[in-house]
PDB file of C-alpha atoms in Angstrom:
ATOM      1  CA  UNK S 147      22.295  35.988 102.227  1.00 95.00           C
ATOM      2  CA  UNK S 148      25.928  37.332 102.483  1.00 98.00           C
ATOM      3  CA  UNK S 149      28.215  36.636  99.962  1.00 98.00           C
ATOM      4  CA  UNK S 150      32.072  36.467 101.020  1.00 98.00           C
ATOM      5  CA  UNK S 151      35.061  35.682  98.442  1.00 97.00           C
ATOM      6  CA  UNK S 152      38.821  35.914  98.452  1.00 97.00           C
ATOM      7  CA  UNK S 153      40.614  38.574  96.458  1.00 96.00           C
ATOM      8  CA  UNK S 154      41.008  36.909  92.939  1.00 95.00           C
ATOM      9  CA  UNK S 155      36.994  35.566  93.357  1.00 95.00           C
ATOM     10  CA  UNK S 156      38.291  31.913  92.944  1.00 95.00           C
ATOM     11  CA  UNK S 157      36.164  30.848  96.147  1.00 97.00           C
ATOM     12  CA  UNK S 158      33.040  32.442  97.219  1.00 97.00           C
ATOM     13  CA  UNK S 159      31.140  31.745  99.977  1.00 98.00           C
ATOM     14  CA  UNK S 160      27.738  32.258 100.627  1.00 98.00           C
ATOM     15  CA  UNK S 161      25.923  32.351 103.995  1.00 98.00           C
ATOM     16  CA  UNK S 162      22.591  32.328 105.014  1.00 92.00           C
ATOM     17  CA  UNK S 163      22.837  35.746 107.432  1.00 97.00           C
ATOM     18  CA  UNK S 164      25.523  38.128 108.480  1.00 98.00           C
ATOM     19  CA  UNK S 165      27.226  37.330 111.672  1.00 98.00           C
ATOM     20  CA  UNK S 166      26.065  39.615 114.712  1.00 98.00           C
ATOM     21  CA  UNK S 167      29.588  39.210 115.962  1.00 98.00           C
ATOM     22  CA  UNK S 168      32.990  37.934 114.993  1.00 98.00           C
ATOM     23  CA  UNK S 169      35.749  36.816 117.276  1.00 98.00           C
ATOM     24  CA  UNK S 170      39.144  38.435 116.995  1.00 98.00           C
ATOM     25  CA  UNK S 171      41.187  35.063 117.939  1.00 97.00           C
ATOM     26  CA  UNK S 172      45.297  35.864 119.237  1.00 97.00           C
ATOM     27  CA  UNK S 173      46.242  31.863 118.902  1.00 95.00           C
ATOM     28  CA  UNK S 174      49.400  31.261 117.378  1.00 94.00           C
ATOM     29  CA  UNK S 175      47.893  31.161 113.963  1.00 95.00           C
ATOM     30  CA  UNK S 176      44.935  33.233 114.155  1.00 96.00           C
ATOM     31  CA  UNK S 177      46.715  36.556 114.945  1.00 96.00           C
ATOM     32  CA  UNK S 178      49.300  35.692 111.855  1.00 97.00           C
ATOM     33  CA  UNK S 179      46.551  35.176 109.644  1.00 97.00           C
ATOM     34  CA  UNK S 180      44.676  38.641 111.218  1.00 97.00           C
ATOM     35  CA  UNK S 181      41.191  37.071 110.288  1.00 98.00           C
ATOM     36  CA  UNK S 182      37.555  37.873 112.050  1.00 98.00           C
ATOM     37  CA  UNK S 183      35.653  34.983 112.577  1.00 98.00           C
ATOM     38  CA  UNK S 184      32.280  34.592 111.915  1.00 98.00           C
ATOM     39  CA  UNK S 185      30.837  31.098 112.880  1.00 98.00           C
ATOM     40  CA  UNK S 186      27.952  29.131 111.567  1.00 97.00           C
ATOM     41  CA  UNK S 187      26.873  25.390 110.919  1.00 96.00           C
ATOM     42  CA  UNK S 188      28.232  24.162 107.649  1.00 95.00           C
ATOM     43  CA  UNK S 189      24.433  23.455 106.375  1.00 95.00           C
ATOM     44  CA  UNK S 190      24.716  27.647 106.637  1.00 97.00           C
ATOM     45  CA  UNK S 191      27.568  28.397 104.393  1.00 97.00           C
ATOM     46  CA  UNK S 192      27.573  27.425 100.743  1.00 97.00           C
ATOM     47  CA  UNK S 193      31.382  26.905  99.339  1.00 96.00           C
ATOM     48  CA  UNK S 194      32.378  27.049  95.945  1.00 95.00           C
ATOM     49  CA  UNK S 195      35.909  26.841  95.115  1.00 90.00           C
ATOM     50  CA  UNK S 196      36.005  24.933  92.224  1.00 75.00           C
ATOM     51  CA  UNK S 197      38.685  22.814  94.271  1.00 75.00           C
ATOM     52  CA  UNK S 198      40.880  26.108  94.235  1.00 84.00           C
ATOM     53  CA  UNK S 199      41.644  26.159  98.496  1.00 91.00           C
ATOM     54  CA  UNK S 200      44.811  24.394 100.257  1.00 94.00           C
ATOM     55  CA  UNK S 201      44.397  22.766 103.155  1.00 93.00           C
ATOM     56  CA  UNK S 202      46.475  23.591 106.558  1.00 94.00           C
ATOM     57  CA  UNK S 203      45.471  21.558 109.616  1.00 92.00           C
ATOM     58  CA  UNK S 204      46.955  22.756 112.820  1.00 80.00           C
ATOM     59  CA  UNK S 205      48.846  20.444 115.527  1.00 71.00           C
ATOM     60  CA  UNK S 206      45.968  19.016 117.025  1.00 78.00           C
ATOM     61  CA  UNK S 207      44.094  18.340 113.581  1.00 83.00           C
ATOM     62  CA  UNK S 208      40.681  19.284 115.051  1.00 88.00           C
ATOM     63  CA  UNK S 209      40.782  22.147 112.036  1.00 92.00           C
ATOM     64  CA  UNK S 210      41.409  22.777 108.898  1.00 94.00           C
ATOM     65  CA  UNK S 211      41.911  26.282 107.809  1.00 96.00           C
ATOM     66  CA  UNK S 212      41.169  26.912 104.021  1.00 96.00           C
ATOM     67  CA  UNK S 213      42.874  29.525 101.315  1.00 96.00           C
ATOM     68  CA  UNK S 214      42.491  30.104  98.025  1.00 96.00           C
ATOM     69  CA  UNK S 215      45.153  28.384  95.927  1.00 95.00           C
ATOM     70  CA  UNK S 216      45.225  31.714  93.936  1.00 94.00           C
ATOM     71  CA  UNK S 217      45.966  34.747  96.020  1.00 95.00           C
ATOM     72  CA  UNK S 218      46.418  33.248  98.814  1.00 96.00           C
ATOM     73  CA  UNK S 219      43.383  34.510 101.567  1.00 97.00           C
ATOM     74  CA  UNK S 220      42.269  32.460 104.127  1.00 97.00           C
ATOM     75  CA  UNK S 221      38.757  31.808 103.628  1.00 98.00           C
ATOM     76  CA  UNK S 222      37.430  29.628 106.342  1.00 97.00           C
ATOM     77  CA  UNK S 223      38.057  26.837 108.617  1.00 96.00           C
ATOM     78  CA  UNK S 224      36.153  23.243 108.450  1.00 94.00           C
ATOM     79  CA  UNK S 225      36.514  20.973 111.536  1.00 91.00           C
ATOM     80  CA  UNK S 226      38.387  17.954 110.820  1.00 87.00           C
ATOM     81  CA  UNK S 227      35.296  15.698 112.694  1.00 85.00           C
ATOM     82  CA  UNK S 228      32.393  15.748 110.403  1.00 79.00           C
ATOM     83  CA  UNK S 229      30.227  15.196 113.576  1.00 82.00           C
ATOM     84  CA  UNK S 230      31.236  18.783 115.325  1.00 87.00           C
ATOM     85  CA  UNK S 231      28.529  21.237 113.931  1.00 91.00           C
ATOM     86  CA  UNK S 232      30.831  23.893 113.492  1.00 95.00           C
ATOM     87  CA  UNK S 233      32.518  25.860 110.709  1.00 97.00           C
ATOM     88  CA  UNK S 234      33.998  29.860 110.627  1.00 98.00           C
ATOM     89  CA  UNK S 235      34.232  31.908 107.405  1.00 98.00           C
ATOM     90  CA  UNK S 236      36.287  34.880 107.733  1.00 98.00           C
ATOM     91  CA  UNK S 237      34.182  37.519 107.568  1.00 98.00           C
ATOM     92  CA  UNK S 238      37.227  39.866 106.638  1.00 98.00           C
ATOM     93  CA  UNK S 239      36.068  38.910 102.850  1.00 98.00           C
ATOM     94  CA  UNK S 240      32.780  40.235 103.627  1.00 98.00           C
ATOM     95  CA  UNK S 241      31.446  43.741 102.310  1.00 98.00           C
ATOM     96  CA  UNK S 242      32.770  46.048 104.879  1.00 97.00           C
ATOM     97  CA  UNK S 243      29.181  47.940 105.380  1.00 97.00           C
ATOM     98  CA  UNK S 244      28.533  44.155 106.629  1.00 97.00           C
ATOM     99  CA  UNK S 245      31.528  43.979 108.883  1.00 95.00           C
ATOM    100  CA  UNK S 246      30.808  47.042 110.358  1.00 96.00           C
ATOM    101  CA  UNK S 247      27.762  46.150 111.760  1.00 97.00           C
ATOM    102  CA  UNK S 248      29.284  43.026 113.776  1.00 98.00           C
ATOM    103  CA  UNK S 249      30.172  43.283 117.294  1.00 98.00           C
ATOM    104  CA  UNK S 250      33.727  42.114 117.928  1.00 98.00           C
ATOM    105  CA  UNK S 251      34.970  40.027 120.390  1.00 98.00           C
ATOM    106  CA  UNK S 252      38.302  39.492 121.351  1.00 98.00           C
ATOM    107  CA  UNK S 253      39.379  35.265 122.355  1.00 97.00           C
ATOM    108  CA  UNK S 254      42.267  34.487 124.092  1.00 97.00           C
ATOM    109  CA  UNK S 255      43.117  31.625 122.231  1.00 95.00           C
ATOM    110  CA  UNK S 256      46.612  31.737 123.522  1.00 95.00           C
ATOM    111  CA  UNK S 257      46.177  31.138 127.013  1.00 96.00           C
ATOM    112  CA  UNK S 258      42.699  31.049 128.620  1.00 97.00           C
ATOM    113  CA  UNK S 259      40.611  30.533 125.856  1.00 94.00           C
ATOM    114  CA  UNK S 260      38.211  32.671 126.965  1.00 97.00           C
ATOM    115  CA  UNK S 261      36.420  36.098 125.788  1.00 96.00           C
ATOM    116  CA  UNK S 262      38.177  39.267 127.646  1.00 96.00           C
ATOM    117  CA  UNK S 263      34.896  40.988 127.017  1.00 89.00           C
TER     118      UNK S 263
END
């Protein structure tokens, strides 16, 4: 298990392995927010926030990026569909001798939407 929290600790998250890669995203709001995604199934993850995250959902409102309501990080994103078996924590709040590990791979959410790797 890997735990991941935001700054303050007001939302932890715990998932069941550390990512083998994360994906370095330059969308509009992904390269603002200068996260590394790591991407599981929510049955994975384990979110405790004590209700403590804001909610931003993006134009389409296909996703809905959490923060803490404290200081602020972004912690993950949850798909708006409960059917799509898909979540991403940002694995930025992870212990860096975890990060470092991960291969990263750059998206080009901005245009192609495809991996220049």
């Amino acid at each position: 298990m890997v735990r991941a929290s935001c700054h303050c600790g007001a939302v932890v998250l715990d998932v069941a392995e550390a990512p083998r890669e994360v994906t370095d995203c330059n969308c509009s709001i992904c390269r603002r927010y200068g996260v590394l995604w790591a991407y599981y199934r929510p049955e994975q993850v384990e979110v405790r926030a004590d209700n403590a995250t804001n909610r931003y959902l993006t134009g389409e409102r296909s996703i809905a990026f959490h923060r803490c309501g404290t200081c602020g990080c972004v912690t993950h994103w949850s798909a708006s569909d409960p059917a799509r078996d898909r979540m991403a924590v940002n694995a930025r709040l992870m212990p860096p001798d975890i990060l470092s590990r991960a291969r990263v791979r750059r998206l080009d959410g901005a245009v192609t939407w495809r991996y220049l790797d």
